[in-house]
Amino acid sequence: MELNTRYIIDLTHAGTPADVVFELSNIIEKQEAANKRIWLKLGDITLNQSQLLSINSLINSINSTLSLIESQSQQTELAAATLGISTKDVEEELQEELSSLEAKDPVDAPSEQYIPMTEHIEEESKNKDNEDDDTDAVDVNNDTVNAEVIDNEKETAAVSDEKTEQTESALENSQDKSDVLDSSSKETCDGVNSENTAETTDKEIPAHNDFTALPAEPMTEEKEEEIQEQLDSIFDSETKLENILSDEKELSDMKNWPLTKEAEDNFEIPEEEMTDEDYEILQMNTQYHKQTVRSGQVIKSNGNVVIIGDCHPGCEIHAAGDITVWGILGGIAHAGCKGNTKARIRALTLNAIQLRIADSYARRPDHIKNIYVEKSNTFTPEEARNVNGSIVILKINDR
Amino acid sequence: MTGRVIVITSGKGGVGKTTTSANIGTALAKSGSSVVLVDTDIGLRNLDLLLGLENRIVYTLVDVVEERCKLKQALVKDKKNPNLCLLAAAQTRDKSAVSSEQLKSICEQLQEDFDFVLVDCPAGIEEGFKTAVSGASEAIVVTTPEMSAVRDADRIIGLLEAREEIKSYKLLVNRVRPNMIQSNDMMSVEDVCDILSSDLIGVIPEDTGIITSTNRGEPIVNVEDSPAGKAYINVARRIKGEEVPFMDINQPTGFAAFIDKIKKLFGIKSKQDNE
């Protein structure tokens, strides 16, 4: 893999950001730096995050990755750290790399891979406890460690093969299901993430595809310390990231991304524990109706009801358990009609004249005059539940 | 207190029974009387929609009859007028759910608490009609100036006259279009009364505002400056015994009015005066 070759660009003489970009574009034109890991040596000029991002995308355009920046400006270092670019001294790093390469097979072993870290910080912190178990994953580059941790475990195929077989480790804890992402789901996650942070994804995807793990190497104390230091520096920068990023939504999306599944699970827990009534509903029989329920029609059930179709105003649905409408619910729905207060009503579009759950009832607000919802392809799925005798409607999107 | 039980019927569908019930009921309630509207169109209820009360209905007429609730529990109070109540029909059943005797006893109970019990009758002359009429002592026959509606009204009047309970009935001519009457395309109100040989209680002009008010769930008597609303208020006053002159709906408007004035100046009689 060409990407394993590093390419050091010395721009210490550049006085302004414009100079840096100018020099860089000159180098890029020569195609010398294509498919390489770029180490950038900067002087005391200050580059902010967006400038770094544009430099980064410039470098990405020739299939290279910007993996290291040496700078005398603290602000530049900080900005680089938030982007997941390591900020070490080029000389030191060079020596370290050489020494570590000597320790291994000098010919076949590729040098370290770069994987940006920002996106994984939260997961990393979650899995931090597992880190000690994954000693075999720890390698020359600390970033590799992080990547290993994220995927819990990746068994390596022959290094020369340049492909990695990724197998999920057996689940140590079944509750950790959501943390274990196989490679495919990981990539879809990345895809989602790319909407938010297009720049970071650009370098992330090749990093995943080209990932090769190295033979195991016992972890020395020095390295452990070093890893810890680097992790700490990134955590610090993560906290600063909040101040730097102006778009709050983007930040929250980024933050939520690795947690989506877990957050979803957690959502219901603070409200109430599973009770006998909940289990009762789970054990009920479920009736399926694949029809449009029209005015005057009644569906009654001693269990749960699922309707694949619309429920027009004037119809009534009574169920001892849950009512789920895969369509527009416009009539009267009575869930838990035998008194089960944990029953729920959910529909793709909830426009019911009345919602009843157990002994409580709610009516549609008077200001809604149009009882027939315009049919469209966009829905706002909602769920109604009975919370202490009053009916609460939750947008399923919000969860 | 013994209230009056009035059934609003027509025979033909779509002539405006439910609209008339909702508007007369609202107009009576606005004038200070206590009114209950009883929808007997079980399975095809609409009165709740016209009043904008469909989201408040929990118990219906059928629930009262089948003793799942008390009568007072099933009465839905109007949003604006506390004098007005609705006893809704069930949407999920049919006419056979309530018998004549049952409705009669319900009307008798309601009579004690309300000045007016207005029964909205379903279309047709079968079971539903017989049930609706059973509790009433007065009737308002709604018709439109069309041959089909007039013939159906005639049939209904015959059935009402055969019933001893119905002491009196009045005719309400709905959806009248003065322009069409003038151009001889529509029967005049007088023609309708002549054919049916019965007394008139009101003439309601065609009003597009009815459609919007129905869709909004707001009776047109609550809408200011609507011709139909004014006509309904007049009907309500006549029901209460006031002498109210009929609105001159034949009065031409606009350019026709101007021509008529000129004609009068020259001593020429206008078309409707000849009739």
XYZ file of C-alpha atoms in Angstrom:
674
model
C 0.000 0.000 0.000
C 1.492 3.232 -1.175
C -0.234 5.077 1.561
C 2.239 3.665 4.005
C 5.039 5.816 2.685
C 5.330 9.081 4.454
C 6.094 12.348 2.770
C 7.415 15.199 4.786
C 6.684 18.698 3.602
C 8.674 21.423 5.213
C 6.800 24.692 5.212
C 8.527 26.360 8.125
C 9.512 29.257 5.898
C 5.897 30.008 4.980
C 4.812 33.214 6.662
C 1.105 33.300 5.950
C -1.639 30.709 5.477
C -1.787 31.744 1.820
C 1.868 30.783 1.442
C 1.174 27.405 2.939
C -1.633 26.746 0.498
C 0.455 28.018 -2.403
C 3.414 25.764 -1.555
C 1.136 22.832 -1.018
C -0.581 23.244 -4.343
C 2.797 23.385 -6.013
C 3.778 20.097 -4.444
C 0.486 18.540 -5.315
C 0.889 19.466 -8.946
C 4.090 17.454 -9.069
C 2.215 14.340 -7.945
C 5.152 13.466 -5.734
C 3.017 13.439 -2.681
C 0.229 11.293 -4.095
C -0.844 8.255 -2.079
C 1.337 9.127 0.856
C 1.029 10.016 4.453
C 1.822 13.680 4.619
C 3.747 15.051 7.560
C 3.531 18.779 7.603
C 6.162 20.902 9.201
C 4.923 24.382 9.946
C 6.559 27.423 11.406
C 5.006 29.730 13.923
C 2.076 30.704 11.730
C -1.400 30.262 13.124
C -3.917 28.180 11.234
C -7.459 27.843 12.397
C -9.641 24.797 12.037
C -11.270 25.679 8.746
C -7.913 26.517 7.183
C -6.605 23.160 8.306
C -9.665 21.493 6.886
C -9.099 23.058 3.497
C -5.460 22.001 3.583
C -6.602 18.568 4.539
C -9.057 18.326 1.647
C -6.330 19.595 -0.670
C -4.185 16.714 0.441
C -7.058 14.290 0.239
C -7.569 15.224 -3.387
C -4.331 13.396 -4.258
C -5.309 10.331 -2.209
C -2.976 11.207 0.577
C -3.710 11.740 4.198
C -2.498 14.466 6.442
C -1.368 12.478 9.417
C 0.988 14.705 11.331
C 1.520 18.381 11.846
C 4.447 19.937 13.560
C 3.796 23.489 14.517
C 5.195 26.061 16.872
C 1.808 27.700 17.241
C -0.310 26.292 20.039
C -3.517 27.325 18.352
C -2.625 25.409 15.238
C -1.821 22.353 17.288
C -5.110 22.609 19.048
C -7.013 22.922 15.805
C -5.152 19.943 14.415
C -5.934 17.891 17.484
C -9.628 18.583 17.161
C -9.461 17.331 13.627
C -7.757 14.166 14.784
C -4.388 15.036 13.328
C -1.556 14.217 15.601
C 0.716 17.094 16.545
C 4.102 15.696 17.258
C 7.578 16.723 16.457
C 8.498 15.376 13.077
C 12.038 14.387 14.072
C 10.962 12.541 17.165
C 8.201 10.760 15.388
C 10.545 9.788 12.608
C 13.019 8.260 14.953
C 10.405 6.442 16.888
C 8.945 5.014 13.766
C 12.288 3.858 12.498
C 13.118 2.170 15.758
C 9.811 0.414 15.872
C 10.187 -0.728 12.302
C 13.550 -2.209 13.097
C 12.008 -4.171 15.874
C 9.732 -5.884 13.405
C 10.134 -7.391 10.003
C 11.602 -4.458 8.186
C 10.498 -5.415 4.706
C 6.928 -6.608 4.787
C 5.519 -4.858 7.738
C 3.765 -1.725 6.729
C 4.191 1.203 8.926
C 1.355 2.507 10.935
C -1.932 3.429 9.514
C -3.628 6.598 10.256
C -7.139 6.610 11.549
C -8.652 9.858 12.636
C -9.846 9.754 16.147
C -12.336 12.464 16.745
C -15.369 10.480 15.764
C -14.451 7.602 17.954
C -13.601 9.354 21.100
C -16.812 8.611 22.831
C -16.792 4.994 21.958
C -13.235 4.847 22.901
C -13.979 6.213 26.286
C -16.683 3.637 26.687
C -14.382 0.863 25.802
C -11.484 2.203 27.700
C -11.833 -0.469 30.303
C -11.501 -3.136 27.695
C -8.277 -1.728 26.473
C -6.107 -3.811 28.723
C -7.662 -6.962 27.371
C -6.779 -6.013 23.870
C -3.075 -5.986 24.291
C -2.591 -7.900 21.101
C -4.175 -5.022 19.265
C -1.818 -2.456 20.614
C 0.735 -1.504 18.123
C 3.304 0.950 17.010
C 0.803 3.618 16.345
C -1.626 4.537 18.998
C -4.319 5.225 16.514
C -4.313 1.596 15.569
C -5.106 0.798 19.128
C -8.131 2.948 18.985
C -9.336 1.369 15.838
C -8.921 -2.013 17.411
C -10.867 -1.016 20.410
C -13.710 0.270 18.360
C -14.206 -2.950 16.553
C -13.593 -4.817 19.759
C -11.353 -7.227 17.971
C -10.074 -7.724 14.520
C -8.194 -10.802 13.622
C -5.619 -10.200 11.035
C -5.059 -12.208 7.964
C -1.651 -12.387 6.382
C -0.194 -8.957 6.260
C 0.982 -9.250 2.692
C -2.541 -10.028 1.662
C -3.389 -6.456 2.524
C -6.863 -7.473 3.416
C -8.146 -7.941 6.861
C -10.661 -10.420 7.911
C -12.828 -8.870 10.445
C -14.604 -11.123 12.793
C -16.652 -10.076 15.659
C -15.423 -11.232 18.934
C -17.740 -13.286 21.025
C -19.861 -11.076 23.091
C -18.468 -10.884 26.515
C -21.451 -9.116 27.717
C -24.713 -9.532 25.884
C -25.810 -6.112 26.986
C -22.999 -4.584 25.008
C -24.618 -5.570 21.766
C -25.031 -2.046 20.659
C -21.362 -1.356 21.098
C -20.308 -4.124 18.833
C -20.532 -2.980 15.308
C -19.565 -5.202 12.497
C -17.757 -3.632 9.643
C -20.801 -3.199 7.458
C -22.875 -1.464 10.062
C -19.892 0.627 10.892
C -19.673 1.827 7.382
C -23.303 2.747 7.276
C -22.757 4.664 10.430
C -19.938 6.444 8.751
C -22.198 7.226 5.874
C -24.646 8.843 8.212
C -21.927 10.729 9.857
C -20.557 11.986 6.602
C -23.630 14.126 6.179
C -22.586 16.056 9.183
C -18.891 16.177 8.788
C -18.041 15.685 5.191
C -14.435 16.566 5.562
C -13.586 14.113 8.243
C -15.233 11.260 6.429
C -13.123 11.823 3.400
C -10.110 10.566 5.189
C -11.921 8.130 7.336
C -13.220 5.774 4.703
C -9.921 4.947 3.069
C -8.488 4.506 6.493
C -11.012 1.806 7.241
C -10.608 0.047 3.982
C -6.880 0.023 4.117
C -6.729 -1.041 7.651
C -4.126 -3.607 8.384
C -3.215 -4.728 11.773
C 0.277 -5.643 12.711
C 1.566 -8.661 14.507
C 1.139 -8.524 18.186
C 3.779 -6.839 20.183
C 4.013 -6.759 23.924
C 3.132 -3.447 25.389
C 5.888 -1.707 27.158
C 5.384 0.706 29.973
C 6.725 3.585 27.941
C 4.292 3.008 25.188
C 1.454 2.660 27.584
C 2.265 6.007 29.055
C 2.581 7.523 25.672
C -0.773 6.173 24.579
C -2.285 7.547 27.692
C -0.771 10.945 27.074
C -2.061 11.074 23.586
C -5.482 9.955 24.620
C -5.539 12.629 27.271
C -4.554 15.310 24.833
C -7.342 14.259 22.525
C -9.873 14.214 25.308
C -8.840 17.718 26.209
C -9.227 18.825 22.664
C -12.609 17.144 22.550
C -13.840 19.312 25.353
C -12.506 22.336 23.551
C -14.174 21.237 20.388
C -17.463 22.196 21.908
C -16.337 25.780 22.039
C -14.865 25.748 18.604
C -17.739 24.278 16.693
C -20.331 26.944 16.254
C -23.068 24.724 14.932
C -24.536 23.110 17.983
C -26.719 20.731 16.062
C -23.798 19.321 14.187
C -22.029 18.749 17.432
C -24.937 17.013 19.065
C -25.395 14.798 16.044
C -21.776 13.880 16.191
C -22.021 13.175 19.840
C -25.083 11.075 19.526
C -23.895 9.113 16.614
C -21.986 6.325 18.346
C -24.596 6.214 21.049
C -27.711 6.098 18.921
C -28.699 2.620 19.824
C -27.831 2.922 23.435
C -29.535 6.270 23.747
C -32.641 4.746 22.327
C -32.578 1.983 24.878
C -31.895 4.362 27.687
C -34.770 6.583 26.683
C -37.481 4.419 28.094
C -35.694 3.426 31.229
C -35.819 6.696 33.153
C -39.559 6.815 32.802
C -40.591 3.457 34.094
C -39.442 -0.048 34.585
C -41.091 -2.958 32.851
C -44.055 -3.923 34.927
C -46.354 -6.909 34.948
C -48.748 -4.954 32.781
C -46.044 -4.504 30.171
C -45.309 -8.200 30.131
C -49.005 -8.912 29.911
C -49.150 -6.931 26.672
C -46.119 -8.731 25.313
C -47.787 -12.065 25.890
C -51.087 -11.138 24.269
C -52.110 -12.439 20.883
C -51.860 -9.997 18.026
C -54.416 -9.574 15.302
C -53.347 -8.342 11.904
C -55.763 -6.435 9.704
C -54.686 -5.610 6.198
C -57.459 -3.256 5.211
C -58.725 0.277 5.291
C -60.937 0.629 8.328
C -63.819 2.840 7.272
C -66.344 4.930 9.112
C -68.660 2.809 11.199
C -66.403 -0.218 11.253
C -65.287 -1.579 14.573
C -62.299 -3.747 15.345
C -62.285 -5.406 18.713
C -59.596 -7.590 20.124
C -58.613 -9.238 23.360
C -54.981 -8.758 22.452
C -52.926 -6.384 20.360
C -54.114 -5.029 17.050
C -51.985 -4.140 14.053
C -53.666 -2.450 11.130
C -51.864 -2.232 7.835
C -53.845 0.558 6.259
C -55.614 3.764 7.171
C -58.277 4.118 9.833
C -60.794 6.677 8.659
C -62.664 9.038 10.963
C -65.714 7.348 12.401
C -64.142 3.951 12.918
C -63.384 2.483 16.281
C -60.594 0.209 17.366
C -60.738 -1.440 20.745
C -57.932 -3.620 21.960
C -56.935 -4.980 25.340
C -53.324 -4.408 24.372
C -51.498 -2.108 21.986
C -52.892 -0.585 18.820
C -50.474 -0.064 15.964
C -51.614 1.536 12.748
C -49.351 1.417 9.745
C -51.140 4.317 8.156
C -53.213 7.279 9.220
C -55.238 6.860 12.374
C -58.282 9.125 12.136
C -60.948 7.415 14.180
C -61.275 6.443 17.799
C -58.647 4.166 19.242
C -59.028 2.567 22.652
C -55.961 0.671 23.770
C -55.922 -1.258 26.997
C -59.708 -1.336 26.980
C -59.649 -4.009 29.688
C -57.812 -1.618 31.971
C -54.161 -2.064 31.079
C -52.646 1.393 31.497
C -49.381 0.437 29.819
C -51.052 -0.121 26.481
C -49.965 2.198 23.719
C -51.317 3.571 20.502
C -48.948 4.236 17.660
C -49.533 5.297 14.111
C -47.614 6.655 11.178
C -49.843 9.703 11.395
C -51.833 10.202 14.535
C -54.934 12.262 13.789
C -57.407 10.393 15.955
C -60.632 12.063 17.013
C -60.152 10.455 20.369
C -57.450 8.441 22.015
C -58.348 6.291 24.932
C -55.937 4.272 27.009
C -57.469 2.291 29.837
C -59.636 4.810 31.719
C -58.138 7.973 30.281
C -59.152 9.733 27.147
C -57.891 12.604 25.077
C -59.644 14.379 22.279
C -58.244 16.069 19.244
C -57.781 19.822 19.693
C -60.754 21.855 18.450
C -58.648 24.048 16.219
C -57.968 21.147 13.902
C -60.903 21.442 11.581
C -59.902 19.073 8.851
C -60.628 15.569 9.970
C -59.196 14.024 6.849
C -55.433 14.188 6.611
C -53.967 14.889 3.246
C -52.326 11.709 2.118
C -48.659 12.037 1.369
C -45.486 10.070 1.549
C -44.188 11.908 4.549
C -45.312 10.756 7.934
C -44.634 11.800 11.476
C -44.891 8.588 13.440
C -46.200 9.148 16.915
C -46.963 7.102 19.968
C -49.537 7.768 22.636
C -49.200 6.446 26.144
C -50.913 6.826 29.422
C -48.725 8.614 31.940
C -50.391 8.838 35.317
C -53.861 9.125 33.867
C -53.123 11.639 31.134
C -52.423 10.746 27.571
C -49.045 11.802 26.260
C -48.128 11.756 22.603
C -44.495 11.320 21.704
C -42.968 11.792 18.312
C -41.060 8.677 17.531
C -38.459 10.869 15.805
C -37.593 12.446 19.115
C -36.477 9.260 20.736
C -91.227 21.791 32.813
C -92.377 19.995 29.734
C -90.425 20.822 26.635
C -91.519 20.528 23.076
C -90.284 17.577 21.078
C -89.858 18.509 17.419
C -88.747 16.076 14.775
C -86.969 17.397 11.691
C -87.609 15.140 8.756
C -87.788 15.176 4.980
C -88.019 11.778 3.382
C -85.476 12.643 0.719
C -81.845 12.766 1.659
C -79.570 15.710 1.133
C -82.176 18.437 1.478
C -80.665 19.779 4.672
C -82.293 18.045 7.647
C -79.110 17.912 9.672
C -78.067 21.455 8.777
C -81.537 22.670 9.734
C -81.431 20.781 13.036
C -78.034 22.179 13.951
C -78.931 25.744 13.035
C -82.404 25.864 14.548
C -81.039 24.234 17.670
C -78.210 26.752 17.918
C -80.553 29.671 17.174
C -83.010 28.546 19.848
C -80.212 28.127 22.360
C -78.889 31.581 21.508
C -82.311 33.039 22.208
C -82.093 31.643 25.718
C -83.988 28.365 25.548
C -82.416 25.137 26.624
C -82.135 22.802 23.680
C -81.071 19.220 23.184
C -80.377 17.861 19.738
C -80.936 14.143 19.320
C -79.282 12.514 16.327
C -81.207 9.403 15.378
C -79.310 8.774 12.160
C -77.530 5.807 13.666
C -74.664 4.587 11.538
C -74.573 7.727 9.403
C -74.296 10.415 12.004
C -73.314 13.903 10.951
C -74.860 16.266 13.447
C -71.801 16.095 15.684
C -69.653 17.151 12.760
C -71.793 20.179 11.959
C -71.587 21.311 15.556
C -67.890 20.559 15.754
C -68.347 18.203 18.661
C -67.208 14.941 17.151
C -64.090 14.812 19.312
C -66.075 15.002 22.538
C -68.408 12.097 22.035
C -67.790 9.258 24.404
C -71.249 7.785 24.908
C -74.014 7.720 22.353
C -77.729 7.186 22.092
C -77.141 3.457 21.728
C -75.090 3.382 24.916
C -77.966 5.051 26.748
C -80.475 2.626 25.316
C -78.312 -0.352 26.182
C -77.764 1.079 29.639
C -74.020 1.375 29.468
C -74.322 4.911 30.751
C -76.804 7.352 32.161
C -78.631 9.715 29.857
C -76.938 12.777 31.310
C -73.504 11.279 30.767
C -74.189 10.970 27.070
C -75.196 14.599 26.602
C -72.393 16.621 25.035
C -72.463 20.305 25.821
C -71.790 22.735 22.998
C -68.465 24.563 22.961
C -69.961 28.048 22.848
C -73.497 27.785 24.092
C -74.119 26.036 27.401
C -77.848 25.932 26.622
C -77.221 23.521 23.795
C -76.613 19.813 24.191
C -76.143 16.982 21.768
C -77.119 13.372 22.133
C -75.122 11.758 19.377
C -75.943 8.652 17.423
C -73.628 5.690 17.322
C -71.596 5.436 14.168
C -70.810 1.775 14.484
C -74.339 0.414 14.691
C -77.465 0.579 12.560
C -81.008 1.782 12.908
C -82.214 -1.421 14.557
C -80.179 -0.616 17.674
C -82.875 1.708 19.009
C -86.570 0.932 19.043
C -89.473 3.368 18.928
C -90.378 2.779 22.556
C -86.821 3.337 23.703
C -86.519 6.641 21.873
C -89.900 7.709 23.134
C -88.852 7.155 26.730
C -85.601 9.025 26.134
C -87.506 11.956 24.634
C -89.821 11.959 27.618
C -86.862 12.105 29.978
C -85.261 14.912 28.003
C -88.510 16.837 27.863
C -88.315 17.305 31.605
C -84.982 19.108 31.484
C -85.083 20.986 28.205
C -87.340 23.524 26.527
C -86.785 21.991 23.130
C -85.908 18.480 22.094
C -85.011 18.510 18.407
C -84.863 15.077 16.828
C -82.794 14.810 13.643
C -84.461 12.156 11.560
C -82.655 9.889 9.076
C -83.662 9.869 5.418
C -86.204 7.377 4.268
C -89.516 6.179 5.609
C -88.447 2.919 7.204
C -87.534 1.911 10.716
C -85.294 4.916 11.372
C -88.016 7.368 10.453
C -90.615 5.572 12.541
C -88.272 5.529 15.521
C -87.382 9.209 15.206
C -90.978 10.322 14.893
C -92.221 8.197 17.775
C -91.251 10.612 20.524
C -92.226 13.850 18.804
C -95.398 15.894 18.991
C -94.433 18.408 16.320
C -92.634 18.100 13.028
C -90.737 20.305 10.628
C -90.702 18.948 7.109
C -87.671 20.120 5.177
C -87.873 20.248 1.429
C -86.253 21.980 -1.502
C -87.998 23.480 -4.500
C -87.449 20.406 -6.652
C -90.030 17.927 -7.807
C -88.330 14.921 -6.238
C -87.990 16.548 -2.831
C -91.528 17.875 -2.917
C -92.960 14.480 -3.774
C -90.998 12.831 -0.952
C -92.159 15.544 1.435
C -95.690 14.850 0.362
C -95.241 11.209 1.229
C -93.790 12.107 4.626
C -96.602 14.505 5.409
C -99.041 11.736 4.640
C -97.271 9.467 7.114
C -97.125 12.204 9.741
C -100.834 12.937 9.397
C -101.546 9.270 9.951
C -99.847 9.507 13.345
C -101.882 10.729 16.222
C -98.880 11.897 18.262
C -97.942 14.547 15.716
C -100.107 17.485 16.589
C -98.751 19.881 14.006
C -96.263 20.054 11.212
C -94.690 22.940 9.349
C -92.908 23.218 6.080
C -89.402 24.589 5.682
C -88.246 25.280 2.145
C -84.504 25.065 1.912
C -81.960 26.039 -0.727
C -84.133 28.537 -2.521
C -82.527 30.414 -5.398
C -84.401 33.630 -6.137
C -82.651 34.089 -9.478
C -83.808 30.704 -10.720
C -87.338 31.295 -9.529
C -87.383 34.572 -11.417
C -86.253 32.885 -14.596
C -88.899 30.191 -14.072
C -86.276 27.484 -13.682
C -87.263 26.677 -10.118
C -90.566 26.225 -8.341
C -91.439 29.192 -6.209
C -91.981 28.842 -2.492
C -95.669 29.525 -2.969
C -95.892 26.714 -5.495
C -94.368 24.298 -3.004
C -96.785 25.345 -0.302
C -99.696 25.018 -2.703
C -98.701 21.541 -3.793
C -98.222 20.351 -0.234
C -101.106 22.438 1.136
C -99.361 23.065 4.413
C -98.113 26.000 6.481
C -94.692 27.491 5.955
C -92.311 28.073 8.842
C -89.333 29.343 6.931
C -87.593 29.903 3.659
C -83.833 29.450 3.593
C -81.966 30.896 0.653
C -79.160 28.960 -0.976
C -75.944 30.027 0.682
C -72.449 28.843 -0.130
C -71.515 29.743 3.426
C -73.331 26.575 4.528
C -70.628 24.442 2.981
C -67.825 26.282 4.728
C -69.663 26.318 8.029
C -70.300 22.580 7.785
C -66.656 21.930 7.071
C -65.617 24.091 9.986
C -68.089 22.531 12.381
C -69.666 25.895 13.084
C -73.416 26.417 12.496
C -74.130 29.259 10.098
C -76.291 31.113 12.609
C -73.044 31.894 14.414
C -71.698 33.517 11.269
C -72.586 37.169 10.971
C -74.207 38.591 7.857
C -75.118 35.323 6.245
C -78.552 35.192 4.579
C -79.145 31.576 5.543
C -78.162 32.265 9.137
C -80.637 35.102 9.393
C -83.357 32.920 7.900
C -82.674 30.179 10.460
C -82.834 32.684 13.298
C -86.221 33.780 11.986
C -87.380 30.162 11.907
C -86.337 29.751 15.528
C -88.302 32.854 16.487
C -91.378 31.553 14.713
C -91.028 28.237 16.532
C -91.141 30.161 19.780
C -94.370 31.787 18.667
C -93.170 35.169 17.434
C -94.754 36.710 14.369
C -91.863 37.286 12.029
C -92.468 38.394 8.458
C -90.867 36.240 5.823
C -87.746 37.616 4.300
C -88.363 38.867 0.818
C -85.970 36.518 -0.859
C -87.563 37.305 -4.195
C -86.233 40.819 -3.961
C -84.015 41.241 -6.963
C -80.554 42.520 -6.421
C -78.088 44.544 -8.446
C -78.941 45.392 -12.001
C -82.298 43.555 -11.891
C -83.355 45.741 -8.964
C -82.497 48.847 -10.939
C -84.538 47.669 -13.950
C -87.473 46.848 -11.666
C -87.423 50.341 -10.214
C -87.538 51.850 -13.708
C -90.342 49.480 -14.637
C -92.287 50.558 -11.576
C -91.797 54.209 -12.516
C -93.435 53.505 -15.851
C -96.192 51.455 -14.265
C -95.042 48.132 -15.736
C -95.550 45.116 -13.477
C -92.542 42.881 -12.914
C -92.632 39.169 -13.664
C -93.205 37.848 -10.206
C -95.908 40.364 -9.514
C -97.858 38.870 -12.376
C -97.641 35.469 -10.810
